[in-house]
């Protein structure tokens, strides 16, 4: 009886420890261990444990029995257990029926576990087979933030019935979270991804938005593709510029030509691209921000706050107007970050239209403190809120109700539920930061590519996609041109040329560039950060064209 009780307790306690202590809710591994231990204990009395006369014989008898028990466990999981032989060992026991029931139950669980491993093994081989030989022209391969990817697949890609969708994850995902047509693969290492790309005559889109493993996967892909011509795209979030540094190093060593005919690497700055596309899609509404003397309030200290300050700085130049940007923050490091990232923006003398920054520190980015500071301002063109979702919503409601219902309030929301809940009330005031739409909603990128191709003969590096400087410089130029079309109705052409030059100058300065007699891209020094009138006729003609 004691063996039966011990076996059941070990089975229960092992699973409880695995679920509640180790927090592994995918508990198949824990179930495997608990079945093995429980069966090992219940089979303990089926063997002869009587000690021999000599210590050596007793030692070998003990280890022989241990090995036999392990063989029993192996047989349990490979469908070769002699159940009748095990059952016969319990003949005549007072608890014979409960023990046999327990052994049969363990045998059933073990058989199901083995069957599940077989299904998984052949299932992944079948998935790879479908990837290699299935007739699909476009494949979308995702790795990263599953809630974000799930939302994007359901809202956007799932309607594209002729495209294949592949999801790589570090652990087995709940199949109910995804549409049935999504192929799910458990990611082990970069070789899993490399097995997928050996598919010809199709276009692959890789979306790697995760941790350092995404960067590792991206570099493995770039190495695998090399310089071969392809129409495949790689989107990777690279906040620490690891992929950019790798591309620069292999280019310098002539190991890789960073041409647009090769794998098109998109080094995503998701905050910047989201803001660029938001300003592009909402130009009609945002033009009112720049009609008079632009004065903006940016609340927050995250990357969105930093990128919005940079964007507002250079887009005001398109309109040829001085501007003021007031930043409300609580972390004393925030101003230091802006000073370090764009030192030239804080120089006293400048030839562009003035961009005056002011910083107001609050104890905490709370609704009450920020509201109190906002009441001190007599006028402003627009308010940008970049905190967490709940803070943004609470403050947006207060501003709309108590301060002004006419001042534009622009804020970001990350949760799809909150976006759907409040879109009717706030509409295009919401920047949907949870969306991956910027990957496919790319009219701005197409315009940027056209501009790049127009001037690429004058560039040292002619590629658009695999070059962070060229990509974002062209994106900002395209967005500036889009807004300058409205300014062109009221200004002379020479003023538009000066505005464009000033926009480019401020853009470079927000990227950390400074003036120098000699251009040095590695140190972000540029010899053309001078007034438009001092440019050569050839340089002026670039803006004129």
Short mmCIF file of C-alpha atoms in Angstrom, two decimals:
data_model
loop_
_atom_site.label_atom_id
_atom_site.label_comp_id
_atom_site.label_asym_id
_atom_site.label_seq_id
_atom_site.Cartn_x
_atom_site.Cartn_y
_atom_site.Cartn_z
CA UNK A 1 0.00 0.00 0.00
CA UNK A 2 2.83 2.36 0.86
CA UNK A 3 4.30 2.07 -2.65
CA UNK A 4 0.98 2.98 -4.25
CA UNK A 5 0.55 6.04 -2.01
CA UNK A 6 4.15 7.14 -2.58
CA UNK A 7 3.77 6.74 -6.36
CA UNK A 8 0.56 8.83 -6.48
CA UNK A 9 2.05 11.53 -4.24
CA UNK A 10 5.23 11.76 -6.34
CA UNK A 11 3.13 12.07 -9.49
CA UNK A 12 1.00 14.89 -8.03
CA UNK A 13 3.83 16.80 -6.32
CA UNK A 14 6.08 16.70 -9.40
CA UNK A 15 3.37 18.25 -11.58
CA UNK A 16 2.45 20.85 -8.94
CA UNK A 17 6.11 21.87 -8.61
CA UNK A 18 6.49 22.11 -12.38
CA UNK A 19 3.39 24.27 -12.82
CA UNK A 20 3.35 26.51 -9.74
CA UNK A 21 7.04 26.77 -8.82
CA UNK A 22 8.81 26.54 -12.17
CA UNK A 23 5.87 28.36 -13.84
CA UNK A 24 6.00 26.07 -16.88
CA UNK A 25 2.43 25.84 -18.05
CA UNK A 26 3.49 23.80 -21.05
CA UNK A 27 3.87 20.89 -18.64
CA UNK A 28 4.48 17.95 -21.01
CA UNK A 29 8.08 17.69 -19.80
CA UNK A 30 6.89 17.72 -16.18
CA UNK A 31 4.28 15.08 -16.96
CA UNK A 32 6.95 12.91 -18.54
CA UNK A 33 9.15 13.11 -15.42
CA UNK A 34 6.23 12.53 -13.03
CA UNK A 35 5.05 9.40 -14.92
CA UNK A 36 8.58 7.98 -14.98
CA UNK A 37 9.13 8.56 -11.25
CA UNK A 38 5.67 7.24 -10.28
CA UNK A 39 6.12 4.09 -12.37
CA UNK A 40 9.64 3.56 -11.03
CA UNK A 41 8.35 3.61 -7.44
CA UNK A 42 5.32 1.36 -8.04
CA UNK A 43 7.56 -1.24 -9.72
CA UNK A 44 10.03 -1.18 -6.85
CA UNK A 45 8.50 -4.16 -4.95
CA UNK A 46 8.27 -6.32 -8.09
CA UNK A 47 12.00 -7.11 -7.88
CA UNK A 48 14.02 -9.18 -5.45
CA UNK A 49 15.91 -6.91 -3.03
CA UNK A 50 17.17 -9.59 -0.60
CA UNK A 51 20.79 -8.94 0.36
CA UNK A 52 23.43 -11.60 -0.44
CA UNK A 53 26.05 -12.93 1.88
CA UNK A 54 28.78 -10.73 0.49
CA UNK A 55 28.81 -6.96 0.18
CA UNK A 56 29.94 -7.14 -3.46
CA UNK A 57 27.05 -9.39 -4.45
CA UNK A 58 24.59 -7.08 -2.69
CA UNK A 59 26.07 -4.10 -4.52
CA UNK A 60 25.66 -5.69 -7.96
CA UNK A 61 22.18 -6.95 -7.09
CA UNK A 62 21.12 -3.44 -6.12
CA UNK A 63 22.39 -1.83 -9.34
CA UNK A 64 21.01 -4.68 -11.43
CA UNK A 65 17.55 -3.94 -10.07
CA UNK A 66 17.98 -0.20 -10.66
CA UNK A 67 18.90 -0.88 -14.30
CA UNK A 68 15.94 -3.23 -14.71
CA UNK A 69 13.65 -0.50 -13.38
CA UNK A 70 15.06 1.92 -15.95
CA UNK A 71 14.40 -0.68 -18.65
CA UNK A 72 10.82 -0.91 -17.42
CA UNK A 73 10.51 2.88 -17.76
CA UNK A 74 11.95 2.79 -21.30
CA UNK A 75 9.54 0.01 -22.25
CA UNK A 76 6.71 2.07 -20.78
CA UNK A 77 7.36 4.91 -23.25
CA UNK A 78 8.20 2.85 -26.36
CA UNK A 79 5.07 0.69 -26.37
CA UNK A 80 6.95 -2.49 -25.41
CA UNK A 81 5.94 -2.91 -21.77
CA UNK A 82 4.79 -6.45 -20.85
CA UNK A 83 1.79 -5.40 -18.79
CA UNK A 84 0.83 -8.97 -17.85
CA UNK A 85 4.29 -9.62 -16.47
CA UNK A 86 4.17 -6.47 -14.34
CA UNK A 87 0.61 -7.27 -13.20
CA UNK A 88 1.57 -10.80 -12.16
CA UNK A 89 3.99 -9.41 -9.60
CA UNK A 90 1.02 -7.98 -7.67
CA UNK A 91 -1.06 -11.20 -7.59
CA UNK A 92 -2.49 -11.78 -4.15
CA UNK A 93 -1.83 -8.26 -2.89
CA UNK A 94 -4.64 -6.72 -0.84
CA UNK A 95 -4.54 -3.63 -3.04
CA UNK A 96 -4.02 -5.54 -6.28
CA UNK A 97 -6.89 -3.83 -8.14
CA UNK A 98 -5.94 -0.21 -7.25
CA UNK A 99 -2.29 -0.88 -8.11
CA UNK A 100 -3.16 -2.45 -11.47
CA UNK A 101 -5.48 0.47 -12.22
CA UNK A 102 -2.71 2.93 -11.36
CA UNK A 103 -0.15 1.06 -13.50
CA UNK A 104 -2.62 0.96 -16.41
CA UNK A 105 -3.28 4.69 -16.04
CA UNK A 106 0.47 5.47 -16.07
CA UNK A 107 0.88 3.24 -19.12
CA UNK A 108 -1.92 5.13 -20.90
CA UNK A 109 -0.43 8.54 -20.07
CA UNK A 110 3.02 7.41 -21.19
CA UNK A 111 1.60 6.11 -24.48
CA UNK A 112 -0.16 9.42 -25.14
CA UNK A 113 3.03 11.36 -24.36
CA UNK A 114 5.03 9.25 -26.79
CA UNK A 115 2.35 9.65 -29.43
CA UNK A 116 2.38 13.45 -28.97
CA UNK A 117 6.18 13.55 -29.47
CA UNK A 118 5.81 11.52 -32.67
CA UNK A 119 3.08 13.83 -33.96
CA UNK A 120 5.22 16.88 -33.16
CA UNK A 121 8.27 15.42 -34.90
CA UNK A 122 6.46 14.50 -38.09
CA UNK A 123 4.33 17.65 -37.85
CA UNK A 124 7.38 19.91 -38.08
CA UNK A 125 8.81 17.86 -40.94
CA UNK A 126 5.45 18.21 -42.70
CA UNK A 127 5.51 21.96 -42.09
CA UNK A 128 8.99 22.27 -43.59
CA UNK A 129 7.83 20.15 -46.53
CA UNK A 130 4.92 22.56 -47.12
CA UNK A 131 7.31 25.50 -46.93
CA UNK A 132 9.68 24.05 -49.47
CA UNK A 133 7.27 22.60 -52.00
CA UNK A 134 3.94 24.35 -51.39
CA UNK A 135 2.86 26.62 -54.24
CA UNK A 136 2.84 30.07 -52.66
CA UNK A 137 4.40 33.17 -54.17
CA UNK A 138 4.70 35.18 -50.95
CA UNK A 139 5.68 34.01 -47.47
CA UNK A 140 5.50 36.14 -44.30
CA UNK A 141 7.81 34.87 -41.55
CA UNK A 142 7.37 36.32 -38.05
CA UNK A 143 9.47 36.11 -34.91
CA UNK A 144 8.95 38.30 -31.85
CA UNK A 145 6.13 39.86 -29.89
CA UNK A 146 3.30 37.31 -30.25
CA UNK A 147 0.37 39.55 -29.17
CA UNK A 148 1.48 42.21 -31.65
CA UNK A 149 1.99 39.66 -34.41
CA UNK A 150 -1.32 37.94 -33.67
CA UNK A 151 -3.22 41.21 -33.94
CA UNK A 152 -1.46 42.12 -37.18
CA UNK A 153 -2.05 38.71 -38.78
CA UNK A 154 -5.75 38.73 -37.92
CA UNK A 155 -6.32 42.34 -39.03
CA UNK A 156 -4.18 42.53 -42.16
CA UNK A 157 -2.41 39.53 -43.60
CA UNK A 158 -5.07 36.89 -42.98
CA UNK A 159 -7.15 38.37 -45.82
CA UNK A 160 -4.35 37.74 -48.29
CA UNK A 161 -5.41 34.17 -49.00
CA UNK A 162 -2.65 33.45 -51.50
CA UNK A 163 0.14 34.29 -49.07
CA UNK A 164 1.74 31.88 -46.63
CA UNK A 165 2.17 32.90 -42.98
CA UNK A 166 4.85 31.33 -40.77
CA UNK A 167 5.26 32.01 -37.07
CA UNK A 168 8.53 31.12 -35.34
CA UNK A 169 8.40 30.99 -31.54
CA UNK A 170 10.71 29.86 -28.75
CA UNK A 171 7.98 27.71 -27.22
CA UNK A 172 4.83 26.03 -28.43
CA UNK A 173 2.09 28.59 -28.92
CA UNK A 174 -1.57 28.15 -28.15
CA UNK A 175 -3.05 27.22 -31.55
CA UNK A 176 -6.30 28.97 -30.66
CA UNK A 177 -4.48 32.33 -30.75
CA UNK A 178 -3.88 32.18 -34.50
CA UNK A 179 -5.87 31.59 -37.69
CA UNK A 180 -5.77 27.99 -38.88
CA UNK A 181 -3.71 28.87 -41.96
CA UNK A 182 -0.73 30.03 -39.85
CA UNK A 183 2.15 27.54 -39.87
CA UNK A 184 3.71 27.44 -36.40
CA UNK A 185 7.29 26.29 -35.89
CA UNK A 186 9.19 26.01 -32.64
CA UNK A 187 12.39 28.00 -33.13
CA UNK A 188 15.62 26.31 -32.02
CA UNK A 189 18.38 28.29 -33.71
CA UNK A 190 19.07 30.31 -36.82
CA UNK A 191 19.37 27.11 -38.87
CA UNK A 192 15.59 26.71 -38.62
CA UNK A 193 15.19 29.96 -40.49
CA UNK A 194 17.89 29.12 -43.01
CA UNK A 195 16.03 25.93 -43.92
CA UNK A 196 13.04 28.02 -44.93
CA UNK A 197 14.86 30.43 -47.24
CA UNK A 198 16.06 27.72 -49.61
CA UNK A 199 12.75 28.09 -51.42
CA UNK A 200 13.01 29.47 -54.92
CA UNK A 201 10.48 31.41 -57.00
CA UNK A 202 8.79 33.07 -54.06
CA UNK A 203 9.14 36.33 -52.14
CA UNK A 204 9.93 36.09 -48.43
CA UNK A 205 9.18 38.83 -45.89
CA UNK A 206 11.01 38.33 -42.59
CA UNK A 207 9.72 40.23 -39.54
CA UNK A 208 12.17 39.92 -36.65
CA UNK A 209 10.92 42.06 -33.81
CA UNK A 210 12.25 40.46 -30.67
CA UNK A 211 15.33 40.28 -28.47
CA UNK A 212 19.02 39.80 -29.27
CA UNK A 213 18.10 36.49 -30.90
CA UNK A 214 16.32 38.44 -33.64
CA UNK A 215 19.52 40.34 -34.39
CA UNK A 216 21.46 37.06 -34.50
CA UNK A 217 18.90 35.61 -36.91
CA UNK A 218 19.10 38.73 -39.08
CA UNK A 219 22.88 38.50 -39.43
CA UNK A 220 22.63 34.77 -40.23
CA UNK A 221 20.14 35.58 -42.98
CA UNK A 222 22.33 38.33 -44.44
CA UNK A 223 25.30 35.93 -44.51
CA UNK A 224 23.23 33.21 -46.15
CA UNK A 225 21.84 35.47 -48.88
CA UNK A 226 25.17 37.13 -49.59
CA UNK A 227 25.09 39.16 -52.81
CA UNK A 228 22.61 37.02 -54.73
CA UNK A 229 19.76 38.85 -56.45
CA UNK A 230 16.46 38.46 -54.64
CA UNK A 231 13.20 40.26 -54.03
CA UNK A 232 13.11 39.24 -50.34
CA UNK A 233 12.81 41.73 -47.48
CA UNK A 234 14.18 41.60 -43.94
CA UNK A 235 12.55 43.81 -41.29
CA UNK A 236 14.48 43.84 -38.03
CA UNK A 237 14.27 46.03 -34.95
CA UNK A 238 17.88 47.01 -34.25
CA UNK A 239 17.88 49.64 -31.46
CA UNK A 240 21.58 49.15 -30.67
CA UNK A 241 22.72 49.30 -34.34
CA UNK A 242 24.26 45.82 -34.18
CA UNK A 243 23.03 44.85 -37.66
CA UNK A 244 23.99 48.28 -39.02
CA UNK A 245 27.52 47.88 -37.62
CA UNK A 246 27.76 44.42 -39.16
CA UNK A 247 26.66 45.68 -42.57
CA UNK A 248 29.19 48.52 -42.39
CA UNK A 249 32.04 46.19 -41.43
CA UNK A 250 31.42 43.60 -44.18
CA UNK A 251 31.03 46.40 -46.73
CA UNK A 252 34.37 47.91 -45.76
CA UNK A 253 35.99 44.49 -46.16
CA UNK A 254 34.32 44.07 -49.58
CA UNK A 255 32.63 40.89 -48.35
CA UNK A 256 29.18 42.24 -49.16
CA UNK A 257 27.82 44.77 -51.67
CA UNK A 258 25.00 46.66 -50.02
CA UNK A 259 22.91 46.83 -53.17
CA UNK A 260 19.14 47.01 -53.38
CA UNK A 261 19.07 44.00 -55.72
CA UNK A 262 20.21 41.81 -52.80
CA UNK A 263 18.27 41.05 -49.60
CA UNK A 264 16.54 44.31 -48.70
CA UNK A 265 17.34 44.98 -45.05
CA UNK A 266 14.98 47.33 -43.24
CA UNK A 267 16.54 48.45 -39.95
CA UNK A 268 13.36 49.41 -38.17
CA UNK A 269 13.15 52.33 -35.86
CA UNK A 270 9.52 51.56 -35.17
CA UNK A 271 8.87 54.81 -33.27
CA UNK A 272 10.26 56.97 -36.05
CA UNK A 273 8.59 55.12 -38.90
CA UNK A 274 5.27 55.12 -37.02
CA UNK A 275 5.48 58.90 -36.54
CA UNK A 276 6.53 59.50 -40.15
CA UNK A 277 3.59 57.50 -41.45
CA UNK A 278 1.20 59.13 -38.97
CA UNK A 279 2.22 62.59 -40.24
CA UNK A 280 1.91 61.38 -43.84
CA UNK A 281 -1.54 59.83 -43.40
CA UNK A 282 -2.94 62.80 -41.42
CA UNK A 283 -1.49 65.76 -43.31
CA UNK A 284 -4.87 67.44 -43.77
CA UNK A 285 -5.46 67.56 -40.04
CA UNK A 286 -1.89 68.33 -38.98
CA UNK A 287 -1.37 71.28 -41.33
CA UNK A 288 -3.25 73.48 -38.86
CA UNK A 289 -0.42 72.95 -36.36
CA UNK A 290 1.93 75.04 -38.53
CA UNK A 291 -0.33 77.87 -39.74
CA UNK A 292 0.69 80.42 -37.11
CA UNK A 293 3.76 80.40 -34.86
CA UNK A 294 4.25 76.69 -34.12
CA UNK A 295 4.46 75.98 -30.39
CA UNK A 296 4.31 72.39 -29.20
CA UNK A 297 4.22 70.62 -25.86
CA UNK A 298 5.71 67.12 -25.72
CA UNK A 299 4.86 65.15 -22.58
CA UNK A 300 6.93 62.04 -21.87
CA UNK A 301 10.48 60.79 -21.88
CA UNK A 302 10.40 57.62 -23.98
CA UNK A 303 11.68 57.09 -27.51
CA UNK A 304 8.45 58.42 -28.99
CA UNK A 305 8.95 61.70 -27.14
CA UNK A 306 12.51 61.96 -28.46
CA UNK A 307 11.53 61.14 -32.05
CA UNK A 308 8.59 63.56 -32.01
CA UNK A 309 10.86 66.39 -30.81
CA UNK A 310 13.22 65.67 -33.70
CA UNK A 311 10.42 65.41 -36.28
CA UNK A 312 8.73 68.65 -35.18
CA UNK A 313 12.10 70.44 -35.30
CA UNK A 314 12.77 69.79 -38.97
CA UNK A 315 9.23 69.75 -40.34
CA UNK A 316 8.70 73.34 -39.11
CA UNK A 317 11.48 74.38 -41.49
CA UNK A 318 9.28 73.38 -44.42
CA UNK A 319 6.96 76.24 -43.44
CA UNK A 320 9.80 78.70 -42.90
CA UNK A 321 8.72 79.54 -39.35
CA UNK A 322 10.40 79.74 -35.98
CA UNK A 323 9.07 77.21 -33.51
CA UNK A 324 9.11 76.36 -29.82
CA UNK A 325 9.09 72.86 -28.35
CA UNK A 326 8.45 72.48 -24.62
CA UNK A 327 9.23 69.11 -23.08
CA UNK A 328 7.59 67.97 -19.82
CA UNK A 329 9.55 65.18 -18.17
CA UNK A 330 10.35 63.62 -14.80
CA UNK A 331 13.62 61.80 -15.46
CA UNK A 332 16.57 64.21 -15.27
CA UNK A 333 18.36 62.15 -17.92
CA UNK A 334 15.87 63.12 -20.62
CA UNK A 335 17.36 66.57 -21.50
CA UNK A 336 20.84 65.05 -21.40
CA UNK A 337 19.79 62.47 -23.99
CA UNK A 338 18.58 65.19 -26.37
CA UNK A 339 21.73 67.28 -25.78
CA UNK A 340 23.96 64.28 -26.52
CA UNK A 341 22.02 63.05 -29.57
CA UNK A 342 21.74 66.43 -31.32
CA UNK A 343 24.27 68.90 -29.85
CA UNK A 344 24.12 71.27 -32.85
CA UNK A 345 20.44 71.94 -32.14
CA UNK A 346 21.38 73.78 -28.94
CA UNK A 347 23.97 76.13 -30.43
CA UNK A 348 23.14 79.82 -29.95
CA UNK A 349 23.74 80.83 -33.57
CA UNK A 350 21.91 79.17 -36.45
CA UNK A 351 21.02 80.15 -40.02
CA UNK A 352 17.81 78.11 -40.09
CA UNK A 353 14.51 79.20 -38.59
CA UNK A 354 14.87 79.12 -34.83
CA UNK A 355 13.88 76.01 -32.91
CA UNK A 356 13.76 76.87 -29.22
CA UNK A 357 13.70 74.02 -26.75
CA UNK A 358 12.58 74.44 -23.16
CA UNK A 359 12.44 71.76 -20.49
CA UNK A 360 10.06 71.60 -17.54
CA UNK A 361 10.74 68.94 -14.93
CA UNK A 362 7.91 67.51 -12.86
CA UNK A 363 8.20 65.23 -9.86
CA UNK A 364 6.12 62.57 -11.55
CA UNK A 365 4.41 62.24 -14.91
CA UNK A 366 0.99 62.17 -13.31
CA UNK A 367 -2.28 63.60 -14.56
CA UNK A 368 -2.50 66.22 -11.79
CA UNK A 369 1.06 67.55 -12.14
CA UNK A 370 0.98 67.73 -15.93
CA UNK A 371 -2.46 69.37 -15.93
CA UNK A 372 -1.19 71.99 -13.47
CA UNK A 373 1.75 72.81 -15.76
CA UNK A 374 -0.44 72.96 -18.87
CA UNK A 375 -2.66 75.59 -17.25
CA UNK A 376 0.39 77.90 -17.09
CA UNK A 377 0.61 78.06 -20.90
CA UNK A 378 -1.34 80.81 -22.60
CA UNK A 379 -1.30 79.21 -26.05
CA UNK A 380 0.15 76.29 -27.95
CA UNK A 381 -0.37 74.69 -31.37
CA UNK A 382 -0.62 71.10 -30.22
CA UNK A 383 0.05 68.68 -27.37
CA UNK A 384 1.81 65.35 -27.84
CA UNK A 385 1.41 62.74 -25.09
CA UNK A 386 3.84 59.83 -24.92
CA UNK A 387 3.37 57.97 -21.64
CA UNK A 388 1.64 54.65 -20.96
CA UNK A 389 -1.82 54.02 -22.42
CA UNK A 390 -3.84 54.77 -19.29
CA UNK A 391 -1.96 58.00 -18.52
CA UNK A 392 -2.38 59.18 -22.10
CA UNK A 393 -6.12 58.50 -22.08
CA UNK A 394 -6.71 60.14 -18.69
CA UNK A 395 -4.80 63.28 -19.60
CA UNK A 396 -6.35 63.51 -23.07
CA UNK A 397 -9.83 63.41 -21.50
CA UNK A 398 -8.95 66.12 -18.97
CA UNK A 399 -7.43 68.43 -21.60
CA UNK A 400 -10.41 67.99 -23.89
CA UNK A 401 -12.94 68.68 -21.11
CA UNK A 402 -11.27 71.39 -19.02
CA UNK A 403 -8.69 73.22 -21.12
CA UNK A 404 -9.76 73.24 -24.75
CA UNK A 405 -11.75 71.10 -27.11
CA UNK A 406 -10.08 72.75 -30.10
CA UNK A 407 -6.36 72.32 -29.38
CA UNK A 408 -5.07 69.21 -31.18
CA UNK A 409 -4.14 66.43 -28.74
CA UNK A 410 -2.03 63.64 -30.24
CA UNK A 411 -1.15 60.57 -28.20
CA UNK A 412 -0.12 56.98 -28.69
CA UNK A 413 -1.97 53.82 -27.67
CA UNK A 414 -0.46 50.38 -27.68
CA UNK A 415 -3.29 48.03 -26.68
CA UNK A 416 -5.61 47.01 -29.57
CA UNK A 417 -8.58 46.85 -27.16
CA UNK A 418 -8.11 50.47 -26.06
CA UNK A 419 -7.62 51.62 -29.64
CA UNK A 420 -10.94 50.07 -30.70
CA UNK A 421 -12.67 51.37 -27.56
CA UNK A 422 -11.61 55.02 -27.92
CA UNK A 423 -11.13 55.46 -31.66
CA UNK A 424 -14.68 56.79 -32.10
CA UNK A 425 -14.06 59.47 -29.45
CA UNK A 426 -10.53 60.54 -30.40
CA UNK A 427 -10.27 59.36 -34.00
CA UNK A 428 -7.02 60.29 -35.73
CA UNK A 429 -5.64 61.83 -32.55
CA UNK A 430 -4.50 58.30 -31.69
CA UNK A 431 -1.14 57.10 -32.97
CA UNK A 432 -1.57 53.33 -33.15
CA UNK A 433 1.80 52.13 -31.92
CA UNK A 434 0.68 48.53 -31.68
CA UNK A 435 0.23 48.29 -35.43
CA UNK A 436 2.72 46.87 -37.90
CA UNK A 437 0.84 48.64 -40.70
CA UNK A 438 3.88 50.74 -41.56
CA UNK A 439 5.42 47.64 -43.10
CA UNK A 440 2.71 47.40 -45.76
CA UNK A 441 1.23 50.91 -45.72
CA UNK A 442 4.20 52.30 -47.59
CA UNK A 443 3.20 55.14 -49.99
CA UNK A 444 5.70 57.30 -48.07
CA UNK A 445 8.43 54.73 -48.59
CA UNK A 446 7.65 54.53 -52.31
CA UNK A 447 7.98 58.31 -52.58
CA UNK A 448 11.24 58.13 -50.63
CA UNK A 449 12.57 55.44 -52.98
CA UNK A 450 11.69 57.55 -56.02
CA UNK A 451 13.57 60.52 -54.55
CA UNK A 452 16.55 58.34 -53.71
CA UNK A 453 16.72 56.92 -57.24
CA UNK A 454 16.49 60.44 -58.64
CA UNK A 455 19.62 61.56 -56.79
CA UNK A 456 21.48 58.31 -56.16
CA UNK A 457 24.13 59.05 -58.83
CA UNK A 458 25.39 61.82 -56.53
CA UNK A 459 25.61 59.50 -53.48
CA UNK A 460 28.72 57.70 -52.31
CA UNK A 461 26.63 54.67 -51.30
CA UNK A 462 23.80 54.22 -53.79
CA UNK A 463 21.64 51.68 -51.99
CA UNK A 464 18.37 52.63 -50.32
CA UNK A 465 17.28 49.68 -48.18
CA UNK A 466 20.53 48.46 -46.68
CA UNK A 467 21.69 51.89 -45.63
CA UNK A 468 20.24 53.54 -42.55
CA UNK A 469 21.43 57.04 -43.47
CA UNK A 470 20.08 56.94 -47.04
CA UNK A 471 16.80 55.34 -45.98
CA UNK A 472 15.79 57.79 -43.26
CA UNK A 473 17.20 60.79 -45.07
CA UNK A 474 15.03 59.97 -48.10
CA UNK A 475 12.01 59.26 -45.90
CA UNK A 476 12.30 62.66 -44.21
CA UNK A 477 12.80 64.38 -47.60
CA UNK A 478 9.69 62.68 -48.99
CA UNK A 479 7.63 63.71 -45.96
CA UNK A 480 8.97 67.27 -46.20
CA UNK A 481 8.08 67.44 -49.91
CA UNK A 482 4.59 66.18 -49.12
CA UNK A 483 4.00 69.08 -46.73
CA UNK A 484 5.83 71.67 -48.85
CA UNK A 485 3.25 71.17 -51.60
CA UNK A 486 0.88 73.21 -49.43
CA UNK A 487 3.52 75.87 -48.74
CA UNK A 488 4.26 76.21 -52.48
CA UNK A 489 0.86 77.83 -53.01
CA UNK A 490 1.89 80.86 -50.95
CA UNK A 491 5.69 81.19 -51.35
CA UNK A 492 8.14 81.96 -54.11
CA UNK A 493 10.31 79.15 -55.43
CA UNK A 494 13.55 80.59 -54.00
CA UNK A 495 12.05 80.61 -50.50
CA UNK A 496 10.96 76.99 -50.94
CA UNK A 497 14.54 76.07 -51.85
CA UNK A 498 15.84 77.75 -48.69
CA UNK A 499 13.16 76.03 -46.63
CA UNK A 500 14.13 72.64 -48.02
CA UNK A 501 17.81 73.25 -47.35
CA UNK A 502 17.00 74.32 -43.80
CA UNK A 503 14.81 71.24 -43.34
CA UNK A 504 17.67 69.01 -44.46
CA UNK A 505 20.10 70.88 -42.19
CA UNK A 506 17.90 70.54 -39.10
CA UNK A 507 17.21 66.90 -39.93
CA UNK A 508 20.95 66.18 -40.01
CA UNK A 509 21.47 68.08 -36.78
CA UNK A 510 18.75 66.07 -35.03
CA UNK A 511 20.69 63.00 -36.16
CA UNK A 512 23.81 64.28 -34.42
CA UNK A 513 25.65 65.82 -37.39
CA UNK A 514 27.74 68.97 -36.98
CA UNK A 515 29.47 71.35 -39.37
CA UNK A 516 33.04 70.75 -40.55
CA UNK A 517 35.11 71.97 -43.52
CA UNK A 518 35.65 68.34 -44.53
CA UNK A 519 32.87 65.79 -44.68
CA UNK A 520 33.40 62.72 -42.50
CA UNK A 521 30.43 60.35 -42.36
CA UNK A 522 31.95 58.16 -39.66
CA UNK A 523 32.14 61.17 -37.29
CA UNK A 524 28.89 62.74 -38.54
CA UNK A 525 30.58 65.86 -39.87
CA UNK A 526 29.22 67.63 -42.96
CA UNK A 527 30.62 70.50 -44.97
CA UNK A 528 27.22 71.62 -46.34
CA UNK A 529 25.65 72.60 -43.03
CA UNK A 530 25.85 76.24 -44.10
CA UNK A 531 23.28 78.86 -45.23
CA UNK A 532 21.63 78.24 -48.60
CA UNK A 533 23.10 81.42 -50.10
CA UNK A 534 26.63 80.17 -49.36
CA UNK A 535 26.12 76.90 -51.26
CA UNK A 536 27.67 76.48 -54.69
CA UNK A 537 25.36 76.72 -57.70
CA UNK A 538 25.70 72.95 -58.16
CA UNK A 539 24.56 72.24 -54.60
CA UNK A 540 21.70 74.72 -54.88
CA UNK A 541 20.54 72.95 -58.02
CA UNK A 542 20.00 69.73 -56.04
CA UNK A 543 17.26 71.45 -54.08
CA UNK A 544 16.03 73.24 -57.19
CA UNK A 545 15.53 69.91 -58.98
#
